[in-house]
Amino acid sequence: MDYIQESDFTVLEEGFTARGLIEKIINDASQTEERDAFLVGDMEEVVKKHLHFLKTLPRVKPFYAVKCNNFRPLVKLFAEMGTGFDCASKSEIELIKEIGVNPERIIYANPCKQISSIKFAANNGVQMMTFDNELELIKVSENHPKAKMVLRIATEDSKSFNCMNVKFGAPLNTCRHLLETAKNLNIEVIGVSFHVGSGCINPQVYAQSIEDAHLVFDMASEFRHKMRLLDIGGGFPGTVEAKICFEEVAAAVNSSLDTYFPEGCDVDIIAEPGRYYVASAFTLAVNIIGKRVLQQDPPESHGAGNGPCKSVLYYLNDGIYGTFSHLLFDFGHPKLILHKEPSPEKPLYMSSLWGPTCDAMDRIAELLYLPELCIGDWLLYNNVGAYTIVMSSTFNGFHPPHIHFAMSLKAWENVHLLKRRYDPAENAEKNDFTL
């Protein structure tokens, strides 16, 4: 097993925090000319989120969505804590297999798979995979006849920022035909999955989707499919700034599960959280590498102080083609924090923030009122753990920031308790966890 080792992280001494590590890195870098942008991943935050998930959704086993943030130390942490993994590609399956995870803990949750990838899954013992149409069933029957299929159904996701059902999900009126087709192809269907979309603001969508899944379970019984899995997907909020909180979602899920899939029904419940775990766990530190001051005609109403009328453009050493790539398509806006607390007497100026590339689209933010900053100053961004650096490129020769993974001693101890709790080989009793 290639699970986490102490060398994968900076293990923080008691009383030392991830923010303290950021300050140390900034102080060290400020003594040199190499003031590169960097990220710090606070793994204590991830462990806390995991313990909260287990407590708040006690019947649901998380299968971490690898696509959200796939860096090896983080993925190894999830493996150590006993989660399953939602993989959407051959490469993601390879990563999880390489760190020693049993393929039974993997669901290939992409309803549209290349034939070579289906064969790869078959050859590596990955059996659970999703589908939502007849042609996908035929592909699987020809290339992975021992697969255990999970029917992905469509949901009402119009209230979500990123609607999934424009691309995936079988309407309820097609499910009976798909279940019959699977039976005729001698393909085993073991359950139902759904995804309410990212940024869902209505927890009752989860409840309605669970009710719909129950209807599909009833349909499946007509064709003697042994249904034993319900996958409630992802879409869980990951920051305190989200429009709904995780507890609201959990309450709707738990109530609906009690109604349609009560305890003792012999159905395993899993979910595919990604953003929930990692969004708030990562902080980005960027340096101001350039500055441009523009004089402005006086506006009718300044609205942000009585300072001179000018605007300032700041150029940072990370941008839209790097960690901020999610600003182009995602709703999870990062939270800006000035590294140096400004004096309240300082005037504020209309400001914009730009990335380091030569592309004029590399604009991070505009219409910000900020105190005047200097070249060499640092800015911090919280909530940058989900769908950020995994989407970055090396455009213009700029490389993604280095990531420092930090973990407190208490979190480190809890990870090992989690391993003992969920690893049958450890043969240990359940433990209580605190952070």
Tab-separated table of C-alpha atoms in Angstrom:
chain	number	residue	atom	x	y	z
A	1	MET	CA	0.000	0.000	0.000
A	2	ASP	CA	1.360	3.393	-1.026
A	3	TYR	CA	-0.643	5.491	1.397
A	4	ILE	CA	0.499	8.700	3.037
A	5	GLN	CA	3.828	9.088	4.717
A	6	GLU	CA	4.967	11.895	6.970
A	7	SER	CA	7.236	13.098	4.156
A	8	ASP	CA	4.157	13.932	2.032
A	9	PHE	CA	3.321	16.829	4.361
A	10	THR	CA	4.768	19.532	6.519
A	11	VAL	CA	3.647	18.235	9.906
A	12	LEU	CA	2.868	21.321	11.976
A	13	GLU	CA	3.993	21.454	15.565
A	14	GLU	CA	1.410	22.186	18.245
A	15	GLY	CA	0.272	25.799	18.089
A	16	PHE	CA	1.524	26.267	14.514
A	17	THR	CA	-1.128	26.665	11.818
A	18	ALA	CA	-1.311	26.529	8.037
A	19	ARG	CA	-1.542	30.333	8.052
A	20	GLY	CA	1.679	30.376	10.047
A	21	LEU	CA	3.298	28.239	7.359
A	22	ILE	CA	2.142	30.734	4.719
A	23	GLU	CA	3.751	33.562	6.691
A	24	LYS	CA	7.010	31.637	6.995
A	25	ILE	CA	7.147	30.909	3.274
A	26	ILE	CA	6.395	34.566	2.469
A	27	ASN	CA	9.048	35.802	4.894
A	28	ASP	CA	11.650	33.432	3.465
A	29	ALA	CA	10.746	34.324	-0.132
A	30	SER	CA	10.788	38.045	0.599
A	31	GLN	CA	14.492	37.797	1.389
A	32	THR	CA	15.109	36.774	-2.207
A	33	GLU	CA	14.050	37.784	-5.704
A	34	GLU	CA	12.222	34.458	-6.209
A	35	ARG	CA	8.824	35.519	-4.936
A	36	ASP	CA	6.894	32.867	-6.822
A	37	ALA	CA	3.215	32.266	-6.203
A	38	PHE	CA	2.453	29.210	-4.075
A	39	LEU	CA	-0.427	27.295	-2.516
A	40	VAL	CA	-0.795	25.816	0.946
A	41	GLY	CA	-3.192	22.927	1.393
A	42	ASP	CA	-4.436	22.639	4.973
A	43	MET	CA	-5.072	18.924	5.380
A	44	GLU	CA	-6.488	19.459	8.865
A	45	GLU	CA	-9.394	21.210	7.141
A	46	VAL	CA	-9.885	18.160	4.898
A	47	VAL	CA	-9.857	15.784	7.881
A	48	LYS	CA	-12.363	17.997	9.717
A	49	LYS	CA	-14.641	18.000	6.686
A	50	HIS	CA	-14.422	14.211	6.470
A	51	LEU	CA	-15.312	13.716	10.128
A	52	HIS	CA	-18.202	16.151	9.735
A	53	PHE	CA	-19.438	14.283	6.659
A	54	LEU	CA	-19.416	10.972	8.533
A	55	LYS	CA	-21.295	12.508	11.455
A	56	THR	CA	-23.836	14.481	9.409
A	57	LEU	CA	-24.546	11.827	6.749
A	58	PRO	CA	-23.924	8.675	8.801
A	59	ARG	CA	-25.398	6.272	6.220
A	60	VAL	CA	-23.493	7.694	3.248
A	61	LYS	CA	-19.994	6.582	2.286
A	62	PRO	CA	-18.025	9.249	0.425
A	63	PHE	CA	-16.308	8.418	-2.862
A	64	TYR	CA	-14.012	11.406	-3.386
A	65	ALA	CA	-14.356	13.043	-6.838
A	66	VAL	CA	-10.758	12.856	-8.063
A	67	LYS	CA	-11.291	15.407	-10.847
A	68	CYS	CA	-11.815	18.176	-8.300
A	69	ASN	CA	-8.212	18.150	-7.056
A	70	ASN	CA	-6.046	15.187	-7.980
A	71	PHE	CA	-2.697	15.937	-6.367
A	72	ARG	CA	-1.113	12.802	-5.055
A	73	PRO	CA	-0.621	13.718	-1.354
A	74	LEU	CA	-4.274	14.747	-1.123
A	75	VAL	CA	-5.536	11.612	-2.849
A	76	LYS	CA	-3.338	9.484	-0.586
A	77	LEU	CA	-4.919	11.185	2.423
A	78	PHE	CA	-8.385	10.157	1.241
A	79	ALA	CA	-7.137	6.610	0.694
A	80	GLU	CA	-5.830	6.532	4.253
A	81	MET	CA	-9.141	7.792	5.640
A	82	GLY	CA	-10.991	4.946	3.923
A	83	THR	CA	-13.010	6.809	1.315
A	84	GLY	CA	-13.909	5.403	-2.061
A	85	PHE	CA	-13.055	7.221	-5.280
A	86	ASP	CA	-15.163	8.615	-8.102
A	87	CYS	CA	-12.962	8.316	-11.200
A	88	ALA	CA	-13.940	9.711	-14.597
A	89	SER	CA	-11.030	8.557	-16.773
A	90	LYS	CA	-8.365	5.932	-17.294
A	91	SER	CA	-5.728	8.289	-15.867
A	92	GLU	CA	-7.686	8.819	-12.665
A	93	ILE	CA	-8.127	5.070	-12.229
A	94	GLU	CA	-4.385	4.623	-12.787
A	95	LEU	CA	-3.613	7.191	-10.084
A	96	ILE	CA	-5.858	5.514	-7.508
A	97	LYS	CA	-4.535	2.060	-8.380
A	98	GLU	CA	-0.921	3.272	-8.152
A	99	ILE	CA	-1.337	4.310	-4.528
A	100	GLY	CA	-2.590	0.847	-3.616
A	101	VAL	CA	-6.372	1.299	-3.389
A	102	ASN	CA	-8.506	-1.801	-3.870
A	103	PRO	CA	-10.506	-1.480	-7.127
A	104	GLU	CA	-13.688	-2.263	-5.178
A	105	ARG	CA	-13.355	1.269	-3.772
A	106	ILE	CA	-13.566	2.817	-7.252
A	107	ILE	CA	-16.636	3.755	-9.238
A	108	TYR	CA	-16.004	4.699	-12.877
A	109	ALA	CA	-18.620	7.444	-12.770
A	110	ASN	CA	-18.480	8.702	-16.334
A	111	PRO	CA	-21.546	7.651	-18.354
A	112	CYS	CA	-19.626	8.009	-21.636
A	113	LYS	CA	-16.427	5.953	-21.827
A	114	GLN	CA	-13.928	5.203	-24.557
A	115	ILE	CA	-13.738	1.495	-25.428
A	116	SER	CA	-10.051	1.283	-24.525
A	117	SER	CA	-10.854	2.788	-21.110
A	118	ILE	CA	-13.626	0.260	-20.516
A	119	LYS	CA	-11.153	-2.528	-21.280
A	120	PHE	CA	-8.591	-0.917	-18.965
A	121	ALA	CA	-11.129	-0.870	-16.140
A	122	ALA	CA	-11.961	-4.524	-16.799
A	123	ASN	CA	-8.290	-5.537	-16.775
A	124	ASN	CA	-7.698	-3.705	-13.499
A	125	GLY	CA	-10.641	-5.065	-11.556
A	126	VAL	CA	-12.822	-1.933	-11.650
A	127	GLN	CA	-16.369	-3.189	-11.985
A	128	MET	CA	-18.712	-0.392	-10.894
A	129	MET	CA	-19.457	2.066	-13.673
A	130	THR	CA	-22.318	4.305	-14.725
A	131	PHE	CA	-24.421	4.482	-17.886
A	132	ASP	CA	-27.409	6.456	-19.126
A	133	ASN	CA	-28.154	5.134	-22.623
A	134	GLU	CA	-28.501	1.951	-24.649
A	135	LEU	CA	-25.365	2.391	-26.781
A	136	GLU	CA	-23.212	2.649	-23.657
A	137	LEU	CA	-24.688	-0.631	-22.423
A	138	ILE	CA	-23.781	-2.306	-25.711
A	139	LYS	CA	-20.191	-1.019	-25.485
A	140	VAL	CA	-19.852	-2.367	-21.964
A	141	SER	CA	-21.445	-5.730	-22.783
A	142	GLU	CA	-18.891	-6.233	-25.554
A	143	ASN	CA	-15.841	-5.069	-23.598
A	144	HIS	CA	-16.533	-5.594	-19.883
A	145	PRO	CA	-19.317	-8.179	-19.503
A	146	LYS	CA	-18.627	-8.581	-15.755
A	147	ALA	CA	-19.237	-4.892	-15.070
A	148	LYS	CA	-21.663	-3.893	-12.332
A	149	MET	CA	-23.627	-1.075	-13.883
A	150	VAL	CA	-25.217	1.909	-12.156
A	151	LEU	CA	-27.995	3.697	-14.055
A	152	ARG	CA	-27.568	7.461	-13.918
A	153	ILE	CA	-30.910	9.231	-13.970
A	154	ALA	CA	-31.657	12.849	-14.864
A	155	THR	CA	-32.534	15.346	-12.148
A	156	GLU	CA	-34.188	18.742	-12.001
A	157	ASP	CA	-31.026	20.851	-11.857
A	158	SER	CA	-32.280	24.169	-13.241
A	159	LYS	CA	-31.437	25.856	-9.922
A	160	SER	CA	-27.787	24.775	-10.126
A	161	PHE	CA	-24.951	26.909	-11.458
A	162	ASN	CA	-23.494	24.048	-13.486
A	163	CYS	CA	-26.306	21.900	-14.865
A	164	MET	CA	-25.209	18.311	-15.490
A	165	ASN	CA	-28.345	16.977	-17.175
A	166	VAL	CA	-27.755	18.826	-20.423
A	167	LYS	CA	-25.052	16.197	-20.965
A	168	PHE	CA	-25.825	13.188	-18.749
A	169	GLY	CA	-28.767	11.430	-17.154
A	170	ALA	CA	-31.528	9.121	-18.371
A	171	PRO	CA	-35.089	10.524	-18.128
A	172	LEU	CA	-37.372	8.384	-15.982
A	173	ASN	CA	-39.506	7.409	-18.969
A	174	THR	CA	-36.493	5.669	-20.571
A	175	CYS	CA	-35.310	3.740	-17.533
A	176	ARG	CA	-37.560	0.691	-17.907
A	177	HIS	CA	-36.305	0.167	-21.466
A	178	LEU	CA	-32.668	0.524	-20.350
A	179	LEU	CA	-33.140	-1.987	-17.530
A	180	GLU	CA	-34.764	-4.427	-19.923
A	181	THR	CA	-31.953	-3.926	-22.450
A	182	ALA	CA	-29.357	-4.617	-19.777
A	183	LYS	CA	-31.170	-7.840	-18.864
A	184	ASN	CA	-31.245	-8.939	-22.494
A	185	LEU	CA	-27.522	-8.195	-22.817
A	186	ASN	CA	-26.850	-10.175	-19.642
A	187	ILE	CA	-25.393	-7.054	-17.992
A	188	GLU	CA	-25.836	-6.693	-14.254
A	189	VAL	CA	-27.383	-3.446	-13.021
A	190	ILE	CA	-26.747	-2.953	-9.300
A	191	GLY	CA	-28.021	0.533	-8.609
A	192	VAL	CA	-28.937	4.098	-9.489
A	193	SER	CA	-26.950	7.327	-9.453
A	194	PHE	CA	-27.740	10.987	-10.002
A	195	HIS	CA	-26.031	14.379	-9.796
A	196	VAL	CA	-27.969	17.529	-8.916
A	197	GLY	CA	-25.360	19.801	-10.525
A	198	SER	CA	-22.702	22.041	-9.011
A	199	GLY	CA	-23.850	25.031	-7.021
A	200	CYS	CA	-27.318	23.632	-6.345
A	201	ILE	CA	-29.242	26.058	-4.128
A	202	ASN	CA	-32.279	23.877	-3.460
A	203	PRO	CA	-31.668	20.934	-1.071
A	204	GLN	CA	-35.048	19.455	-1.975
A	205	VAL	CA	-33.631	18.469	-5.371
A	206	TYR	CA	-31.669	15.769	-3.538
A	207	ALA	CA	-34.873	14.567	-1.863
A	208	GLN	CA	-36.793	14.432	-5.146
A	209	SER	CA	-33.923	12.618	-6.864
A	210	ILE	CA	-33.837	9.982	-4.117
A	211	GLU	CA	-37.585	9.467	-4.578
A	212	ASP	CA	-37.035	9.094	-8.346
A	213	ALA	CA	-34.258	6.585	-7.707
A	214	HIS	CA	-36.673	4.529	-5.603
A	215	LEU	CA	-39.041	4.360	-8.569
A	216	VAL	CA	-36.201	3.024	-10.721
A	217	PHE	CA	-35.405	0.404	-8.068
A	218	ASP	CA	-39.005	-0.761	-8.376
A	219	MET	CA	-38.678	-0.932	-12.165
A	220	ALA	CA	-35.490	-2.953	-11.821
A	221	SER	CA	-37.234	-5.572	-9.719
A	222	GLU	CA	-39.448	-6.358	-12.716
A	223	PHE	CA	-36.337	-7.593	-14.540
A	224	ARG	CA	-34.806	-9.252	-11.475
A	225	HIS	CA	-31.855	-6.922	-11.205
A	226	LYS	CA	-30.423	-7.187	-7.685
A	227	MET	CA	-30.287	-3.513	-6.812
A	228	ARG	CA	-28.016	-2.733	-3.883
A	229	LEU	CA	-26.418	0.677	-4.497
A	230	LEU	CA	-27.654	4.269	-4.469
A	231	ASP	CA	-25.161	6.960	-5.511
A	232	ILE	CA	-26.397	10.455	-4.600
A	233	GLY	CA	-23.598	12.171	-6.518
A	234	GLY	CA	-21.940	15.458	-5.603
A	235	GLY	CA	-22.791	19.135	-5.637
A	236	PHE	CA	-22.307	19.632	-1.884
A	237	PRO	CA	-21.312	23.177	-0.824
A	238	GLY	CA	-17.698	23.569	0.256
A	239	THR	CA	-17.387	27.063	1.751
A	240	VAL	CA	-19.222	29.201	4.272
A	241	GLU	CA	-19.904	31.678	1.458
A	242	ALA	CA	-22.102	29.147	-0.396
A	243	LYS	CA	-25.779	30.032	-0.802
A	244	ILE	CA	-26.844	26.961	1.134
A	245	CYS	CA	-24.983	25.085	3.846
A	246	PHE	CA	-23.981	21.442	3.945
A	247	GLU	CA	-26.255	20.791	6.926
A	248	GLU	CA	-29.322	21.844	4.928
A	249	VAL	CA	-28.432	19.373	2.196
A	250	ALA	CA	-27.748	16.629	4.744
A	251	ALA	CA	-31.125	17.153	6.431
A	252	ALA	CA	-32.955	16.771	3.112
A	253	VAL	CA	-30.914	13.694	2.176
A	254	ASN	CA	-31.326	11.962	5.537
A	255	SER	CA	-35.079	12.541	5.591
A	256	SER	CA	-35.538	11.201	2.077
A	257	LEU	CA	-33.309	8.192	2.731
A	258	ASP	CA	-35.348	7.347	5.830
A	259	THR	CA	-38.506	7.395	3.694
A	260	TYR	CA	-37.380	5.575	0.551
A	261	PHE	CA	-34.264	3.626	1.587
A	262	PRO	CA	-34.654	3.026	5.322
A	263	GLU	CA	-32.126	1.274	7.521
A	264	GLY	CA	-32.115	-2.462	6.901
A	265	CYS	CA	-33.099	-2.229	3.228
A	266	ASP	CA	-29.741	-3.734	2.175
A	267	VAL	CA	-28.865	-0.803	-0.073
A	268	ASP	CA	-25.455	0.833	0.244
A	269	ILE	CA	-25.531	4.630	-0.047
A	270	ILE	CA	-22.537	6.451	-1.523
A	271	ALA	CA	-21.854	10.037	-2.636
A	272	GLU	CA	-19.261	11.792	-4.797
A	273	PRO	CA	-18.153	14.888	-2.827
A	274	GLY	CA	-15.255	16.905	-4.212
A	275	ARG	CA	-15.702	20.643	-3.706
A	276	TYR	CA	-17.109	20.011	-0.224
A	277	TYR	CA	-13.789	18.566	0.943
A	278	VAL	CA	-11.165	20.745	-0.692
A	279	ALA	CA	-12.520	24.173	-1.691
A	280	SER	CA	-11.846	25.832	1.671
A	281	ALA	CA	-8.671	23.858	2.431
A	282	PHE	CA	-6.342	25.655	0.004
A	283	THR	CA	-4.930	29.188	0.106
A	284	LEU	CA	-3.043	30.877	-2.718
A	285	ALA	CA	-0.311	33.460	-2.122
A	286	VAL	CA	0.475	35.666	-5.133
A	287	ASN	CA	2.993	38.441	-5.544
A	288	ILE	CA	2.523	41.784	-7.280
A	289	ILE	CA	5.125	41.793	-10.054
A	290	GLY	CA	4.039	44.962	-11.847
A	291	LYS	CA	1.881	48.042	-11.475
A	292	ARG	CA	0.406	50.687	-13.757
A	293	VAL	CA	-1.284	53.905	-12.591
A	294	LEU	CA	-3.929	55.586	-14.749
A	295	GLN	CA	-5.284	59.068	-14.126
A	296	GLN	CA	-9.058	59.416	-14.396
A	297	ASP	CA	-11.530	62.202	-14.921
A	298	PRO	CA	-13.329	62.879	-11.631
A	299	PRO	CA	-16.531	60.778	-11.410
A	300	GLU	CA	-19.777	62.266	-10.186
A	301	SER	CA	-19.620	60.124	-7.077
A	302	HIS	CA	-16.458	58.386	-5.979
A	303	GLY	CA	-18.154	56.219	-3.332
A	304	ALA	CA	-14.935	54.860	-1.837
A	305	GLY	CA	-13.143	57.658	-0.058
A	306	ASN	CA	-11.801	61.079	-0.926
A	307	GLY	CA	-8.447	60.123	-2.422
A	308	PRO	CA	-7.015	61.372	-5.697
A	309	CYS	CA	-8.886	60.276	-8.790
A	310	LYS	CA	-6.857	57.497	-10.374
A	311	SER	CA	-7.050	53.810	-11.017
A	312	VAL	CA	-4.359	51.176	-10.605
A	313	LEU	CA	-3.651	47.995	-12.553
A	314	TYR	CA	-1.731	45.309	-10.662
A	315	TYR	CA	0.003	42.428	-12.405
A	316	LEU	CA	0.294	39.179	-10.415
A	317	ASN	CA	2.457	36.095	-10.944
A	318	ASP	CA	-0.552	33.797	-11.286
A	319	GLY	CA	-3.640	34.278	-13.396
A	320	ILE	CA	-6.486	32.963	-15.533
A	321	TYR	CA	-4.259	30.379	-17.197
A	322	GLY	CA	-3.121	29.172	-13.767
A	323	THR	CA	-4.924	28.829	-10.453
A	324	PHE	CA	-7.613	31.367	-11.449
A	325	SER	CA	-8.705	29.351	-14.491
A	326	HIS	CA	-11.957	28.462	-12.731
A	327	LEU	CA	-13.100	32.087	-12.968
A	328	LEU	CA	-13.899	31.425	-16.620
A	329	PHE	CA	-16.526	28.767	-15.928
A	330	ASP	CA	-16.990	28.059	-12.229
A	331	PHE	CA	-19.038	29.776	-9.540
A	332	GLY	CA	-16.581	29.288	-6.648
A	333	HIS	CA	-15.054	32.751	-6.490
A	334	PRO	CA	-11.928	32.960	-4.320
A	335	LYS	CA	-11.823	35.279	-1.327
A	336	LEU	CA	-9.186	38.031	-1.510
A	337	ILE	CA	-7.241	38.939	1.631
A	338	LEU	CA	-4.609	41.682	1.739
A	339	HIS	CA	-1.462	40.277	3.309
A	340	LYS	CA	-0.658	43.605	4.963
A	341	GLU	CA	-3.562	45.116	6.875
A	342	PRO	CA	-4.003	48.631	5.434
A	343	SER	CA	-4.294	51.725	7.582
A	344	PRO	CA	-7.935	52.927	7.727
A	345	GLU	CA	-6.776	56.430	6.767
A	346	LYS	CA	-5.350	55.267	3.458
A	347	PRO	CA	-7.401	56.289	0.412
A	348	LEU	CA	-8.906	53.586	-1.788
A	349	TYR	CA	-8.462	53.483	-5.546
A	350	MET	CA	-10.330	51.745	-8.297
A	351	SER	CA	-8.145	48.703	-8.997
A	352	SER	CA	-7.927	45.710	-11.287
A	353	LEU	CA	-5.846	42.532	-11.016
A	354	TRP	CA	-4.187	40.853	-13.996
A	355	GLY	CA	-2.259	37.641	-14.558
A	356	PRO	CA	1.317	37.419	-15.892
A	357	THR	CA	0.645	36.310	-19.477
A	358	CYS	CA	0.536	38.525	-22.567
A	359	ASP	CA	-3.154	37.775	-23.135
A	360	ALA	CA	-5.557	40.652	-22.442
A	361	MET	CA	-8.129	38.073	-21.303
A	362	ASP	CA	-5.871	37.259	-18.357
A	363	ARG	CA	-7.899	39.486	-16.032
A	364	ILE	CA	-8.547	38.176	-12.537
A	365	ALA	CA	-10.725	40.951	-11.112
A	366	GLU	CA	-11.779	44.541	-11.760
A	367	LEU	CA	-13.781	47.304	-10.102
A	368	LEU	CA	-12.074	46.675	-6.774
A	369	TYR	CA	-11.441	49.494	-4.319
A	370	LEU	CA	-8.062	48.843	-2.726
A	371	PRO	CA	-5.445	50.873	-0.886
A	372	GLU	CA	-2.416	51.566	-3.052
A	373	LEU	CA	-0.155	48.516	-3.085
A	374	CYS	CA	3.483	48.157	-4.085
A	375	ILE	CA	5.419	45.852	-6.368
A	376	GLY	CA	6.581	42.967	-4.188
A	377	ASP	CA	3.482	42.996	-1.957
A	378	TRP	CA	1.593	39.745	-1.433
A	379	LEU	CA	-2.101	38.964	-1.824
A	380	LEU	CA	-3.790	35.892	-0.355
A	381	TYR	CA	-6.790	34.056	-1.760
A	382	ASN	CA	-8.827	31.581	0.267
A	383	ASN	CA	-11.207	28.935	-1.138
A	384	VAL	CA	-9.020	27.919	-4.089
A	385	GLY	CA	-8.939	24.148	-3.591
A	386	ALA	CA	-11.628	23.027	-6.045
A	387	TYR	CA	-11.347	23.020	-9.849
A	388	THR	CA	-8.482	25.526	-9.817
A	389	ILE	CA	-4.920	24.356	-10.277
A	390	VAL	CA	-6.116	21.090	-11.870
A	391	MET	CA	-7.409	23.231	-14.732
A	392	SER	CA	-4.213	25.266	-15.140
A	393	SER	CA	-1.907	25.281	-18.152
A	394	THR	CA	1.648	26.317	-19.023
A	395	PHE	CA	0.546	28.976	-21.506
A	396	ASN	CA	3.263	31.563	-22.198
A	397	GLY	CA	5.717	29.352	-20.301
A	398	PHE	CA	4.226	30.094	-16.876
A	399	HIS	CA	3.999	27.027	-14.652
A	400	PRO	CA	1.422	26.334	-11.920
A	401	PRO	CA	2.400	27.374	-8.383
A	402	HIS	CA	4.093	24.914	-6.072
A	403	ILE	CA	1.810	23.345	-3.455
A	404	HIS	CA	2.812	22.892	0.181
A	405	PHE	CA	0.688	20.342	2.042
A	406	ALA	CA	0.402	20.910	5.782
A	407	MET	CA	-1.113	18.793	8.533
A	408	SER	CA	-1.318	19.288	12.282
A	409	LEU	CA	-0.222	16.552	14.660
A	410	LYS	CA	-3.821	16.161	15.879
A	411	ALA	CA	-5.067	15.682	12.311
A	412	TRP	CA	-2.248	13.216	11.655
A	413	GLU	CA	-3.333	11.181	14.688
A	414	ASN	CA	-6.974	11.227	13.587
A	415	VAL	CA	-6.053	9.954	10.131
A	416	HIS	CA	-4.478	6.902	11.701
A	417	LEU	CA	-7.531	6.402	13.911
A	418	LEU	CA	-9.700	6.561	10.793
A	419	LYS	CA	-7.539	3.937	9.132
A	420	ARG	CA	-7.947	1.645	12.126
A	421	ARG	CA	-11.682	2.255	12.112
A	422	TYR	CA	-12.320	1.519	8.440
A	423	ASP	CA	-9.540	-0.909	7.540
A	424	PRO	CA	-10.671	-4.461	8.410
A	425	ALA	CA	-7.028	-5.566	8.463
A	426	GLU	CA	-6.495	-3.377	11.511
A	427	ASN	CA	-9.266	-5.253	13.370
A	428	ALA	CA	-9.820	-2.355	15.745
A	429	GLU	CA	-12.897	-1.009	17.476
A	430	LYS	CA	-14.414	2.281	16.455
A	431	ASN	CA	-12.860	5.419	17.923
A	432	ASP	CA	-14.015	8.927	18.731
A	433	PHE	CA	-12.304	11.752	16.889
A	434	THR	CA	-11.659	15.350	17.826
A	435	LEU	CA	-9.959	18.267	16.165
